[in-house]
């Protein structure tokens, strides 16, 4: 999934008045969390996106973990719109997707060592 594909999907399923620049701020926040909290990258290794040059850049996560991005952006839209009941629901969906991703990553990779676990095929 690319940056522009993510934004188009979110705009389709949750029509909103936010700009791509607004959504880019949220996307860069979740990418920073993925890189620092899960992949254990240090600040100098972090990748962040800019528009328009990165609109066709592939995101770090691939299916089935792209739900992390979709639910994060939808939750941020709900929060910023002051739709707190919807925010609670989308946050719950994000938290489930995030937990599944983190569990998968911890099982497959040993981030502190920089190696894939034995038998992971990575």
N, CA, C and O atoms as a printed pandas DataFrame, in Angstrom:
     atom_number atom_name residue_name chain_id  residue_number  x_coord  y_coord  z_coord
0              1         N          UNK        A               1    0.850   -1.175    0.000
1              2        CA          UNK        A               1    0.000    0.000    0.000
2              3         C          UNK        A               1    0.894    1.236    0.000
3              4         O          UNK        A               1    1.866    1.311    0.751
4              5         N          UNK        A               2    0.558    2.190   -0.839
5              6        CA          UNK        A               2    1.311    3.447   -0.900
6              7         C          UNK        A               2    0.615    4.523   -0.064
7              8         O          UNK        A               2   -0.517    4.349    0.386
8              9         N          UNK        A               3    1.312    5.619    0.126
9             10        CA          UNK        A               3    0.752    6.757    0.858
10            11         C          UNK        A               3   -0.545    7.212    0.200
11            12         O          UNK        A               3   -1.555    7.387    0.881
12            13         N          UNK        A               4   -0.527    7.406   -1.119
13            14        CA          UNK        A               4   -1.728    7.901   -1.812
14            15         C          UNK        A               4   -2.859    6.874   -1.790
15            16         O          UNK        A               4   -4.026    7.257   -1.703
16            17         N          UNK        A               5   -2.547    5.592   -1.867
17            18        CA          UNK        A               5   -3.583    4.554   -1.786
18            19         C          UNK        A               5   -4.240    4.558   -0.405
19            20         O          UNK        A               5   -5.456    4.408   -0.292
20            21         N          UNK        A               6   -3.441    4.728    0.631
21            22        CA          UNK        A               6   -3.990    4.800    1.988
22            23         C          UNK        A               6   -4.927    5.986    2.132
23            24         O          UNK        A               6   -6.037    5.840    2.645
24            25         N          UNK        A               7   -4.495    7.157    1.686
25            26        CA          UNK        A               7   -5.323    8.354    1.812
26            27         C          UNK        A               7   -6.615    8.211    1.009
27            28         O          UNK        A               7   -7.680    8.614    1.476
28            29         N          UNK        A               8   -6.532    7.645   -0.186
29            30        CA          UNK        A               8   -7.729    7.456   -1.017
30            31         C          UNK        A               8   -8.700    6.490   -0.346
31            32         O          UNK        A               8   -9.907    6.729   -0.348
32            33         N          UNK        A               9   -8.191    5.413    0.223
33            34        CA          UNK        A               9   -9.053    4.451    0.906
34            35         C          UNK        A               9   -9.762    5.111    2.087
35            36         O          UNK        A               9  -10.980    4.998    2.228
36            37         N          UNK        A              10   -9.005    5.793    2.927
37            38        CA          UNK        A              10   -9.587    6.420    4.120
38            39         C          UNK        A              10  -10.620    7.467    3.715
39            40         O          UNK        A              10  -11.688    7.549    4.321
40            41         N          UNK        A              11  -10.313    8.263    2.704
41            42        CA          UNK        A              11  -11.270    9.273    2.246
42            43         C          UNK        A              11  -12.543    8.633    1.698
43            44         O          UNK        A              11  -13.627    9.204    1.811
44            45         N          UNK        A              12  -12.408    7.449    1.103
45            46        CA          UNK        A              12  -13.580    6.754    0.552
46            47         C          UNK        A              12  -14.474    6.190    1.657
47            48         O          UNK        A              12  -15.693    6.354    1.612
48            49         N          UNK        A              13  -13.875    5.530    2.644
49            50        CA          UNK        A              13  -14.682    4.882    3.682
50            51         C          UNK        A              13  -15.109    5.836    4.796
51            52         O          UNK        A              13  -16.087    5.580    5.497
52            53         N          UNK        A              14  -14.368    6.940    4.956
53            54        CA          UNK        A              14  -14.708    7.914    5.994
54            55         C          UNK        A              14  -14.522    9.313    5.398
55            56         O          UNK        A              14  -13.517    9.977    5.654
56            57         N          UNK        A              15  -15.500    9.750    4.604
57            58        CA          UNK        A              15  -15.383   11.080    3.992
58            59         C          UNK        A              15  -15.096   12.141    5.061
59            60         O          UNK        A              15  -15.684   12.140    6.142
60            61         N          UNK        A              16  -14.173   13.042    4.719
61            62        CA          UNK        A              16  -13.725   14.024    5.700
62            63         C          UNK        A              16  -13.220   15.271    4.994
63            64         O          UNK        A              16  -13.026   15.276    3.779
64            65         N          UNK        A              17  -13.012   16.323    5.769
65            66        CA          UNK        A              17  -12.553   17.596    5.218
66            67         C          UNK        A              17  -11.058   17.811    5.438
67            68         O          UNK        A              17  -10.543   18.895    5.163
68            69         N          UNK        A              18  -10.358   16.792    5.931
69            70        CA          UNK        A              18   -8.938   16.946    6.224
70            71         C          UNK        A              18   -8.113   16.839    4.946
71            72         O          UNK        A              18   -8.448   16.084    4.033
72            73         N          UNK        A              19   -7.038   17.601    4.901
73            74        CA          UNK        A              19   -6.164   17.599    3.733
74            75         C          UNK        A              19   -5.202   16.422    3.790
75            76         O          UNK        A              19   -5.045   15.780    4.829
76            77         N          UNK        A              20   -4.564   16.150    2.667
77            78        CA          UNK        A              20   -3.527   15.119    2.658
78            79         C          UNK        A              20   -2.389   15.508    3.598
79            80         O          UNK        A              20   -1.756   14.639    4.196
80            81         N          UNK        A              21   -2.129   16.791    3.730
81            82        CA          UNK        A              21   -1.087   17.239    4.663
82            83         C          UNK        A              21   -1.459   16.907    6.103
83            84         O          UNK        A              21   -0.594   16.525    6.892
84            85         N          UNK        A              22   -2.740   17.048    6.457
85            86        CA          UNK        A              22   -3.206   16.667    7.800
86            87         C          UNK        A              22   -2.999   15.166    8.015
87            88         O          UNK        A              22   -2.463   14.739    9.038
88            89         N          UNK        A              23   -3.432   14.382    7.039
89            90        CA          UNK        A              23   -3.317   12.927    7.154
90            91         C          UNK        A              23   -1.860   12.481    7.169
91            92         O          UNK        A              23   -1.519   11.474    7.790
92            93         N          UNK        A              24   -1.007   13.232    6.484
93            94        CA          UNK        A              24    0.415   12.912    6.476
94            95         C          UNK        A              24    1.024   13.057    7.869
95            96         O          UNK        A              24    1.876   12.257    8.254
96            97         N          UNK        A              25    0.599   14.061    8.622
97            98        CA          UNK        A              25    1.080   14.229   10.001
98            99         C          UNK        A              25    0.746   12.974   10.805
99           100         O          UNK        A              25    1.601   12.444   11.514
100          101         N          UNK        A              26   -0.493   12.499   10.696
101          102        CA          UNK        A              26   -0.914   11.301   11.437
102          103         C          UNK        A              26   -0.174   10.068   10.956
103          104         O          UNK        A              26    0.232    9.230   11.761
104          105         N          UNK        A              27    0.003    9.951    9.644
105          106        CA          UNK        A              27    0.728    8.802    9.098
106          107         C          UNK        A              27    2.166    8.789    9.615
107          108         O          UNK        A              27    2.669    7.742   10.020
108          109         N          UNK        A              28    2.819    9.930    9.603
109          110        CA          UNK        A              28    4.196    9.985   10.097
110          111         C          UNK        A              28    4.278    9.675   11.582
111          112         O          UNK        A              28    5.284    9.134   12.043
112          113         N          UNK        A              29    3.231   10.009   12.344
113          114        CA          UNK        A              29    3.212    9.657   13.777
114          115         C          UNK        A              29    3.187    8.143   13.960
115          116         O          UNK        A              29    3.948    7.603   14.764
116          117         N          UNK        A              30    2.321    7.457   13.223
117          118        CA          UNK        A              30    2.222    6.010   13.419
118          119         C          UNK        A              30    3.449    5.299   12.844
119          120         O          UNK        A              30    3.888    4.287   13.391
120          121         N          UNK        A              31    4.003    5.816   11.751
121          122        CA          UNK        A              31    5.234    5.226   11.217
122          123         C          UNK        A              31    6.372    5.389   12.223
123          124         O          UNK        A              31    7.194    4.485   12.373
124          125         N          UNK        A              32    6.430    6.528   12.913
125          126        CA          UNK        A              32    7.463    6.742   13.928
126          127         C          UNK        A              32    7.300    5.743   15.068
127          128         O          UNK        A              32    8.290    5.204   15.564
128          129         N          UNK        A              33    6.066    5.491   15.488
129          130        CA          UNK        A              33    5.824    4.495   16.545
130          131         C          UNK        A              33    6.255    3.110   16.092
131          132         O          UNK        A              33    6.894    2.378   16.848
132          133         N          UNK        A              34    5.912    2.748   14.871
133          134        CA          UNK        A              34    6.302    1.437   14.341
134          135         C          UNK        A              34    7.817    1.305   14.369
135          136         O          UNK        A              34    8.352    0.285   14.803
136          137         N          UNK        A              35    8.494    2.331   13.909
137          138        CA          UNK        A              35    9.946    2.263   13.795
138          139         C          UNK        A              35   10.663    2.296   15.142
139          140         O          UNK        A              35   11.648    1.582   15.333
140          141         N          UNK        A              36   10.186    3.113   16.075
141          142        CA          UNK        A              36   10.881    3.239   17.357
142          143         C          UNK        A              36   10.435    2.198   18.380
143          144         O          UNK        A              36   11.271    1.623   19.077
144          145         N          UNK        A              37    9.117    1.947   18.481
145          146        CA          UNK        A              37    8.610    1.052   19.519
146          147         C          UNK        A              37    8.682   -0.418   19.137
147          148         O          UNK        A              37    8.820   -1.279   20.006
148          149         N          UNK        A              38    8.589   -0.714   17.844
149          150        CA          UNK        A              38    8.541   -2.117   17.422
150          151         C          UNK        A              38    9.842   -2.531   16.737
151          152         O          UNK        A              38   10.445   -3.538   17.110
152          153         N          UNK        A              39   10.275   -1.770   15.749
153          154        CA          UNK        A              39   11.482   -2.124   15.008
154          155         C          UNK        A              39   12.760   -1.689   15.725
155          156         O          UNK        A              39   13.863   -2.057   15.323
156          157         N          UNK        A              40   12.599   -0.912   16.778
157          158        CA          UNK        A              40   13.696   -0.442   17.620
158          159         C          UNK        A              40   14.764    0.315   16.834
159          160         O          UNK        A              40   15.960    0.151   17.075
160          161         N          UNK        A              41   14.328    1.126   15.914
161          162        CA          UNK        A              41   15.243    2.006   15.185
162          163         C          UNK        A              41   15.525    3.231   16.033
163          164         O          UNK        A              41   14.673    3.666   16.808
164          165         N          UNK        A              42   16.696    3.776   15.892
165          166        CA          UNK        A              42   17.008    5.017   16.590
166          167         C          UNK        A              42   16.621    6.187   15.707
167          168         O          UNK        A              42   16.371    6.019   14.513
168          169         N          UNK        A              43   16.572    7.359   16.290
169          170        CA          UNK        A              43   16.062    8.560   15.624
170          171         C          UNK        A              43   16.690    8.786   14.252
171          172         O          UNK        A              43   15.985    9.156   13.313
172          173         N          UNK        A              44   17.988    8.572   14.113
173          174        CA          UNK        A              44   18.683    8.808   12.856
174          175         C          UNK        A              44   18.322    7.845   11.745
175          176         O          UNK        A              44   18.615    8.111   10.579
176          177         N          UNK        A              45   17.693    6.732   12.081
177          178        CA          UNK        A              45   17.293    5.730   11.085
178          179         C          UNK        A              45   15.849    5.875   10.633
179          180         O          UNK        A              45   15.422    5.202    9.695
180          181         N          UNK        A              46   15.102    6.739   11.285
181          182        CA          UNK        A              46   13.670    6.831   11.010
182          183         C          UNK        A              46   13.381    7.383    9.632
183          184         O          UNK        A              46   14.019    8.325    9.161
184          185         N          UNK        A              47   12.390    6.758    8.997
185          186        CA          UNK        A              47   11.897    7.227    7.713
186          187         C          UNK        A              47   10.601    7.990    7.947
187          188         O          UNK        A              47    9.739    7.542    8.702
188          189         N          UNK        A              48   10.466    9.137    7.302
189          190        CA          UNK        A              48    9.249    9.928    7.358
190          191         C          UNK        A              48    8.897   10.327    5.932
191          192         O          UNK        A              48    9.777   10.432    5.077
192          193         N          UNK        A              49    7.620   10.547    5.679
193          194        CA          UNK        A              49    7.157   10.861    4.336
194          195         C          UNK        A              49    6.924   12.356    4.173
195          196         O          UNK        A              49    6.651   13.078    5.132
196          197         N          UNK        A              50    7.041   12.791    2.928
197          198        CA          UNK        A              50    6.740   14.173    2.554
198          199         C          UNK        A              50    5.913   14.126    1.275
199          200         O          UNK        A              50    6.024   13.196    0.476
200          201         N          UNK        A              51    5.087   15.144    1.101
201          202        CA          UNK        A              51    4.267   15.223   -0.118
202          203         C          UNK        A              51    4.748   16.393   -0.959
203          204         O          UNK        A              51    5.144   17.416   -0.402
204          205         N          UNK        A              52    4.727   16.282   -2.245
205          206        CA          UNK        A              52    4.152   15.207   -3.056
206          207         C          UNK        A              52    5.136   14.087   -3.399
207          208         O          UNK        A              52    4.736   13.070   -3.967
208          209         N          UNK        A              53    6.415   14.259   -3.061
209          210        CA          UNK        A              53    7.422   13.309   -3.536
210          211         C          UNK        A              53    7.239   11.862   -3.066
211          212         O          UNK        A              53    7.672   10.941   -3.758
212          213         N          UNK        A              54    6.608   11.639   -1.908
213          214        CA          UNK        A              54    6.464   10.279   -1.385
214          215         C          UNK        A              54    5.069    9.690   -1.569
215          216         O          UNK        A              54    4.746    8.671   -0.959
216          217         N          UNK        A              55    4.238   10.317   -2.402
217          218        CA          UNK        A              55    2.855    9.844   -2.540
218          219         C          UNK        A              55    2.780    8.414   -3.068
219          220         O          UNK        A              55    1.813    7.709   -2.781
220          221         N          UNK        A              56    3.774    7.970   -3.830
221          222        CA          UNK        A              56    3.775    6.610   -4.371
222          223         C          UNK        A              56    4.729    5.679   -3.635
223          224         O          UNK        A              56    5.042    4.593   -4.123
224          225         N          UNK        A              57    5.185    6.095   -2.478
225          226        CA          UNK        A              57    6.091    5.284   -1.667
226          227         C          UNK        A              57    5.308    4.210   -0.924
227          228         O          UNK        A              57    4.242    4.476   -0.367
228          229         N          UNK        A              58    5.851    2.987   -0.922
229          230        CA          UNK        A              58    5.241    1.889   -0.183
230          231         C          UNK        A              58    5.431    2.121    1.313
231          232         O          UNK        A              58    6.511    2.508    1.761
232          233         N          UNK        A              59    4.374    1.881    2.076
233          234        CA          UNK        A              59    4.428    2.007    3.525
234          235         C          UNK        A              59    5.237    0.851    4.114
235          236         O          UNK        A              59    5.444   -0.161    3.445
236          237         N          UNK        A              60    5.689    0.991    5.340
237          238        CA          UNK        A              60    6.502   -0.041    5.970
238          239         C          UNK        A              60    5.754   -1.361    6.156
239          240         O          UNK        A              60    6.322   -2.435    5.955
240          241         N          UNK        A              61    4.481   -1.276    6.540
241          242        CA          UNK        A              61    3.714   -2.492    6.799
242          243         C          UNK        A              61    2.998   -2.949    5.544
243          244         O          UNK        A              61    2.532   -2.140    4.741
244          245         N          UNK        A              62    2.920   -4.267    5.390
245          246        CA          UNK        A              62    2.189   -4.844    4.266
246          247         C          UNK        A              62    1.021   -5.657    4.813
247          248         O          UNK        A              62    0.964   -5.931    6.012
248          249         N          UNK        A              63    0.084   -6.045    3.936
249          250        CA          UNK        A              63   -1.063   -6.820    4.408
250          251         C          UNK        A              63   -0.597   -8.081    5.143
251          252         O          UNK        A              63    0.387   -8.694    4.729
252          253         N          UNK        A              64   -1.251   -8.466    6.178
253          254        CA          UNK        A              64   -2.527   -7.971    6.694
254          255         C          UNK        A              64   -2.393   -6.810    7.673
255          256         O          UNK        A              64   -3.385   -6.381    8.261
256          257         N          UNK        A              65   -1.200   -6.308    7.852
257          258        CA          UNK        A              65   -0.962   -5.312    8.892
258          259         C          UNK        A              65   -1.247   -3.877    8.469
259          260         O          UNK        A              65   -1.084   -2.959    9.273
260          261         N          UNK        A              66   -1.666   -3.664    7.232
261          262        CA          UNK        A              66   -2.010   -2.306    6.797
262          263         C          UNK        A              66   -3.246   -1.776    7.512
263          264         O          UNK        A              66   -3.526   -0.578    7.464
264          265         N          UNK        A              67   -3.984   -2.658    8.171
265          266        CA          UNK        A              67   -5.133   -2.215    8.981
266          267         C          UNK        A              67   -4.684   -1.231   10.059
267          268         O          UNK        A              67   -5.457   -0.364   10.467
268          269         N          UNK        A              68   -3.455   -1.359   10.518
269          270        CA          UNK        A              68   -2.916   -0.422   11.510
270          271         C          UNK        A              68   -3.039    1.005   10.988
271          272         O          UNK        A              68   -3.500    1.894   11.705
272          273         N          UNK        A              69   -2.631    1.225    9.747
273          274        CA          UNK        A              69   -2.699    2.568    9.161
274          275         C          UNK        A              69   -4.148    3.032    8.979
275          276         O          UNK        A              69   -4.504    4.154    9.340
276          277         N          UNK        A              70   -4.967    2.154    8.416
277          278        CA          UNK        A              70   -6.351    2.534    8.126
278          279         C          UNK        A              70   -7.089    2.951    9.387
279          280         O          UNK        A              70   -7.729    4.002    9.424
280          281         N          UNK        A              71   -6.999    2.123   10.419
281          282        CA          UNK        A              71   -7.719    2.423   11.658
282          283         C          UNK        A              71   -7.118    3.613   12.389
283          284         O          UNK        A              71   -7.850    4.374   13.024
284          285         N          UNK        A              72   -5.798    3.794   12.317
285          286        CA          UNK        A              72   -5.169    4.958   12.956
286          287         C          UNK        A              72   -5.695    6.246   12.337
287          288         O          UNK        A              72   -6.117    7.152   13.056
288          289         N          UNK        A              73   -5.671    6.334   11.012
289          290        CA          UNK        A              73   -6.151    7.547   10.364
290          291         C          UNK        A              73   -7.633    7.776   10.619
291          292         O          UNK        A              73   -8.045    8.913   10.849
292          293         N          UNK        A              74   -8.441    6.723   10.584
293          294        CA          UNK        A              74   -9.866    6.875   10.853
294          295         C          UNK        A              74  -10.100    7.344   12.292
295          296         O          UNK        A              74  -10.973    8.176   12.539
296          297         N          UNK        A              75   -9.328    6.814   13.232
297          298        CA          UNK        A              75   -9.468    7.248   14.630
298          299         C          UNK        A              75   -9.088    8.710   14.789
299          300         O          UNK        A              75   -9.749    9.447   15.521
300          301         N          UNK        A              76   -8.035    9.137   14.113
301          302        CA          UNK        A              76   -7.611   10.542   14.206
302          303         C          UNK        A              76   -8.662   11.472   13.607
303          304         O          UNK        A              76   -8.890   12.565   14.125
304          305         N          UNK        A              77   -9.299   11.046   12.525
305          306        CA          UNK        A              77  -10.380   11.843   11.930
306          307         C          UNK        A              77  -11.530   11.987   12.926
307          308         O          UNK        A              77  -12.039   13.086   13.145
308          309         N          UNK        A              78  -11.933   10.861   13.527
309          310        CA          UNK        A              78  -13.017   10.910   14.510
310          311         C          UNK        A              78  -12.657   11.809   15.686
311          312         O          UNK        A              78  -13.481   12.609   16.130
312          313         N          UNK        A              79  -11.443   11.684   16.188
313          314        CA          UNK        A              79  -11.021   12.484   17.335
314          315         C          UNK        A              79  -11.027   13.971   16.999
315          316         O          UNK        A              79  -11.577   14.780   17.747
316          317         N          UNK        A              80  -10.418   14.325   15.880
317          318        CA          UNK        A              80  -10.324   15.731   15.502
318          319         C          UNK        A              80  -11.692   16.324   15.166
319          320         O          UNK        A              80  -11.884   17.534   15.280
320          321         N          UNK        A              81  -12.639   15.489   14.755
321          322        CA          UNK        A              81  -14.004   15.956   14.496
322          323         C          UNK        A              81  -14.835   16.026   15.775
323          324         O          UNK        A              81  -15.992   16.446   15.738
324          325         N          UNK        A              82  -14.261   15.624   16.894
325          326        CA          UNK        A              82  -14.996   15.640   18.153
326          327         C          UNK        A              82  -16.057   14.558   18.240
327          328         O          UNK        A              82  -16.995   14.665   19.029
328          329         N          UNK        A              83  -15.912   13.518   17.433
329          330        CA          UNK        A              83  -16.860   12.395   17.434
330          331         C          UNK        A              83  -16.290   11.297   18.334
331          332         O          UNK        A              83  -15.761   10.291   17.860
332          333         N          UNK        A              84  -16.413   11.518   19.645
333          334        CA          UNK        A              84  -15.700   10.692   20.613
334          335         C          UNK        A              84  -16.245    9.277   20.726
335          336         O          UNK        A              84  -15.477    8.364   21.032
336          337         N          UNK        A              85  -17.531    9.053   20.494
337          338        CA          UNK        A              85  -18.056    7.685   20.486
338          339         C          UNK        A              85  -17.464    6.909   19.314
339          340         O          UNK        A              85  -17.039    5.764   19.470
340          341         N          UNK        A              86  -17.440    7.537   18.144
341          342        CA          UNK        A              86  -16.824    6.892   16.976
342          343         C          UNK        A              86  -15.332    6.680   17.217
343          344         O          UNK        A              86  -14.770    5.652   16.838
344          345         N          UNK        A              87  -14.704    7.657   17.847
345          346        CA          UNK        A              87  -13.277    7.546   18.157
346          347         C          UNK        A              87  -13.003    6.331   19.038
347          348         O          UNK        A              87  -12.037    5.601   18.814
348          349         N          UNK        A              88  -13.849    6.117   20.032
349          350        CA          UNK        A              88  -13.680    4.946   20.900
350          351         C          UNK        A              88  -13.741    3.654   20.090
351          352         O          UNK        A              88  -12.951    2.737   20.318
352          353         N          UNK        A              89  -14.669    3.583   19.154
353          354        CA          UNK        A              89  -14.804    2.383   18.324
354          355         C          UNK        A              89  -13.597    2.193   17.406
355          356         O          UNK        A              89  -13.025    1.105   17.343
356          357         N          UNK        A              90  -13.215    3.246   16.699
357          358        CA          UNK        A              90  -12.084    3.103   15.779
358          359         C          UNK        A              90  -10.778    2.903   16.542
359          360         O          UNK        A              90   -9.880    2.219   16.053
360          361         N          UNK        A              91  -10.661    3.484   17.723
361          362        CA          UNK        A              91   -9.475    3.257   18.550
362          363         C          UNK        A              91   -9.386    1.796   18.972
363          364         O          UNK        A              91   -8.301    1.215   18.998
364          365         N          UNK        A              92  -10.522    1.212   19.300
365          366        CA          UNK        A              92  -10.542   -0.207   19.642
366          367         C          UNK        A              92  -10.091   -1.075   18.474
367          368         O          UNK        A              92   -9.351   -2.042   18.656
368          369         N          UNK        A              93  -10.540   -0.724   17.282
369          370        CA          UNK        A              93  -10.129   -1.467   16.094
370          371         C          UNK        A              93   -8.638   -1.266   15.836
371          372         O          UNK        A              93   -7.932   -2.212   15.487
372          373         N          UNK        A              94   -8.156   -0.026   16.009
373          374        CA          UNK        A              94   -6.727    0.228   15.863
374          375         C          UNK        A              94   -5.935   -0.585   16.879
375          376         O          UNK        A              94   -4.951   -1.232   16.521
376          377         N          UNK        A              95   -6.353   -0.559   18.139
377          378        CA          UNK        A              95   -5.620   -1.278   19.182
378          379         C          UNK        A              95   -5.543   -2.773   18.891
379          380         O          UNK        A              95   -4.513   -3.397   19.145
380          381         N          UNK        A              96   -6.613   -3.351   18.365
381          382        CA          UNK        A              96   -6.595   -4.771   18.008
382          383         C          UNK        A              96   -5.614   -5.027   16.864
383          384         O          UNK        A              96   -4.847   -5.989   16.910
384          385         N          UNK        A              97   -5.633   -4.171   15.834
385          386        CA          UNK        A              97   -4.715   -4.329   14.703
386          387         C          UNK        A              97   -3.271   -4.115   15.154
387          388         O          UNK        A              97   -2.372   -4.845   14.736
388          389         N          UNK        A              98   -3.051   -3.114   16.006
389          390        CA          UNK        A              98   -1.711   -2.831   16.523
390          391         C          UNK        A              98   -1.187   -4.018   17.326
391          392         O          UNK        A              98   -0.049   -4.448   17.135
392          393         N          UNK        A              99   -2.008   -4.541   18.214
393          394        CA          UNK        A              99   -1.598   -5.683   19.048
394          395         C          UNK        A              99   -1.259   -6.905   18.202
395          396         O          UNK        A              99   -0.281   -7.602   18.470
396          397         N          UNK        A             100   -2.073   -7.161   17.180
397          398        CA          UNK        A             100   -1.804   -8.298   16.293
398          399         C          UNK        A             100   -0.482   -8.098   15.552
399          400         O          UNK        A             100    0.303   -9.038   15.422
400          401         N          UNK        A             101   -0.233   -6.888   15.070
401          402        CA          UNK        A             101    1.025   -6.604   14.384
402          403         C          UNK        A             101    2.217   -6.779   15.322
403          404         O          UNK        A             101    3.192   -7.441   14.965
404          405         N          UNK        A             102    2.148   -6.194   16.513
405          406        CA          UNK        A             102    3.261   -6.272   17.458
406          407         C          UNK        A             102    3.532   -7.720   17.846
407          408         O          UNK        A             102    4.689   -8.134   17.917
408          409         N          UNK        A             103    2.487   -8.491   18.098
409          410        CA          UNK        A             103    2.665   -9.905   18.451
410          411         C          UNK        A             103    3.319  -10.671   17.304
411          412         O          UNK        A             103    4.231  -11.467   17.530
412          413         N          UNK        A             104    2.862  -10.439   16.084
413          414        CA          UNK        A             104    3.438  -11.096   14.913
414          415         C          UNK        A             104    4.909  -10.718   14.771
415          416         O          UNK        A             104    5.760  -11.583   14.565
416          417         N          UNK        A             105    5.205   -9.430   14.881
417          418        CA          UNK        A             105    6.574   -8.958   14.709
418          419         C          UNK        A             105    7.487   -9.572   15.765
419          420         O          UNK        A             105    8.590  -10.014   15.445
420          421         N          UNK        A             106    7.040   -9.604   17.012
421          422        CA          UNK        A             106    7.853  -10.162   18.093
422          423         C          UNK        A             106    8.088  -11.657   17.907
423          424         O          UNK        A             106    9.125  -12.182   18.312
424          425         N          UNK        A             107    7.121  -12.341   17.291
425          426        CA          UNK        A             107    7.273  -13.779   17.053
426          427         C          UNK        A             107    8.238  -14.054   15.902
427          428         O          UNK        A             107    9.012  -15.010   15.957
428          429         N          UNK        A             108    8.199  -13.232   14.872
429          430        CA          UNK        A             108    8.996  -13.457   13.670
430          431         C          UNK        A             108   10.409  -12.889   13.786
431          432         O          UNK        A             108   11.367  -13.514   13.330
432          433         N          UNK        A             109   10.545  -11.712   14.392
433          434        CA          UNK        A             109   11.828  -11.024   14.454
434          435         C          UNK        A             109   12.329  -10.918   15.877
435          436         O          UNK        A             109   11.559  -10.952   16.837
436          437         N          UNK        A             110   13.616  -10.790   15.986
437          438        CA          UNK        A             110   14.236  -10.448   17.261
438          439         C          UNK        A             110   14.799   -9.053   17.057
439          440         O          UNK        A             110   15.980   -8.907   16.742
440          441         N          UNK        A             111   13.976   -8.020   17.232
441          442        CA          UNK        A             111   14.386   -6.665   16.860
442          443         C          UNK        A             111   15.666   -6.179   17.529
443          444         O          UNK        A             111   16.451   -5.462   16.909
444          445         N          UNK        A             112   15.883   -6.551   18.765
445          446        CA          UNK        A             112   17.085   -6.074   19.460
446          447         C          UNK        A             112   18.339   -6.649   18.822
447          448         O          UNK        A             112   19.392   -6.012   18.848
448          449         N          UNK        A             113   18.241   -7.850   18.248
449          450        CA          UNK        A             113   19.389   -8.484   17.599
450          451         C          UNK        A             113   19.452   -8.168   16.116
451          452         O          UNK        A             113   20.500   -8.326   15.490
452          453         N          UNK        A             114   18.327   -7.717   15.546
453          454        CA          UNK        A             114   18.292   -7.434   14.123
454          455         C          UNK        A             114   18.159   -8.666   13.256
455          456         O          UNK        A             114   18.457   -8.622   12.063
456          457         N          UNK        A             115   17.714   -9.768   13.844
457          458        CA          UNK        A             115   17.606  -11.015   13.109
458          459         C          UNK        A             115   16.184  -11.519   13.080
459          460         O          UNK        A             115   15.381  -11.228   13.966
460          461         N          UNK        A             116   15.887  -12.285   12.037
461          462        CA          UNK        A             116   14.612  -13.014   11.987
462          463         C          UNK        A             116   14.771  -14.260   12.837
463          464         O          UNK        A             116   15.864  -14.817   12.938
464          465         N          UNK        A             117   13.681  -14.694   13.446
465          466        CA          UNK        A             117   13.706  -15.926   14.240
466          467         C          UNK        A             117   13.987  -17.110   13.331
467          468         O          UNK        A             117   13.692  -17.067   12.136
468          469         N          UNK        A             118   14.554  -18.163   13.894
469          470        CA          UNK        A             118   14.841  -19.358   13.107
470          471         C          UNK        A             118   13.562  -19.911   12.506
471          472         O          UNK        A             118   12.523  -19.972   13.163
472          473         N          UNK        A             119   13.655  -20.310   11.259
473          474        CA          UNK        A             119   12.509  -20.909   10.582
474          475         C          UNK        A             119   11.496  -19.916   10.073
475          476         O          UNK        A             119   10.450  -20.319    9.565
476          477         N          UNK        A             120   11.772  -18.615   10.193
477          478        CA          UNK        A             120   10.788  -17.621    9.749
478          479         C          UNK        A             120   10.847  -17.392    8.248
479          480         O          UNK        A             120    9.919  -16.839    7.658
480          481         N          UNK        A             121   11.950  -17.823    7.629
481          482        CA          UNK        A             121   12.081  -17.612    6.197
482          483         C          UNK        A             121   12.507  -16.207    5.843
483          484         O          UNK        A             121   12.559  -15.863    4.662
484          485         N          UNK        A             122   12.813  -15.388    6.825
485          486        CA          UNK        A             122   13.228  -13.996    6.566
486          487         C          UNK        A             122   14.735  -13.919    6.505
487          488         O          UNK        A             122   15.290  -12.840    6.297
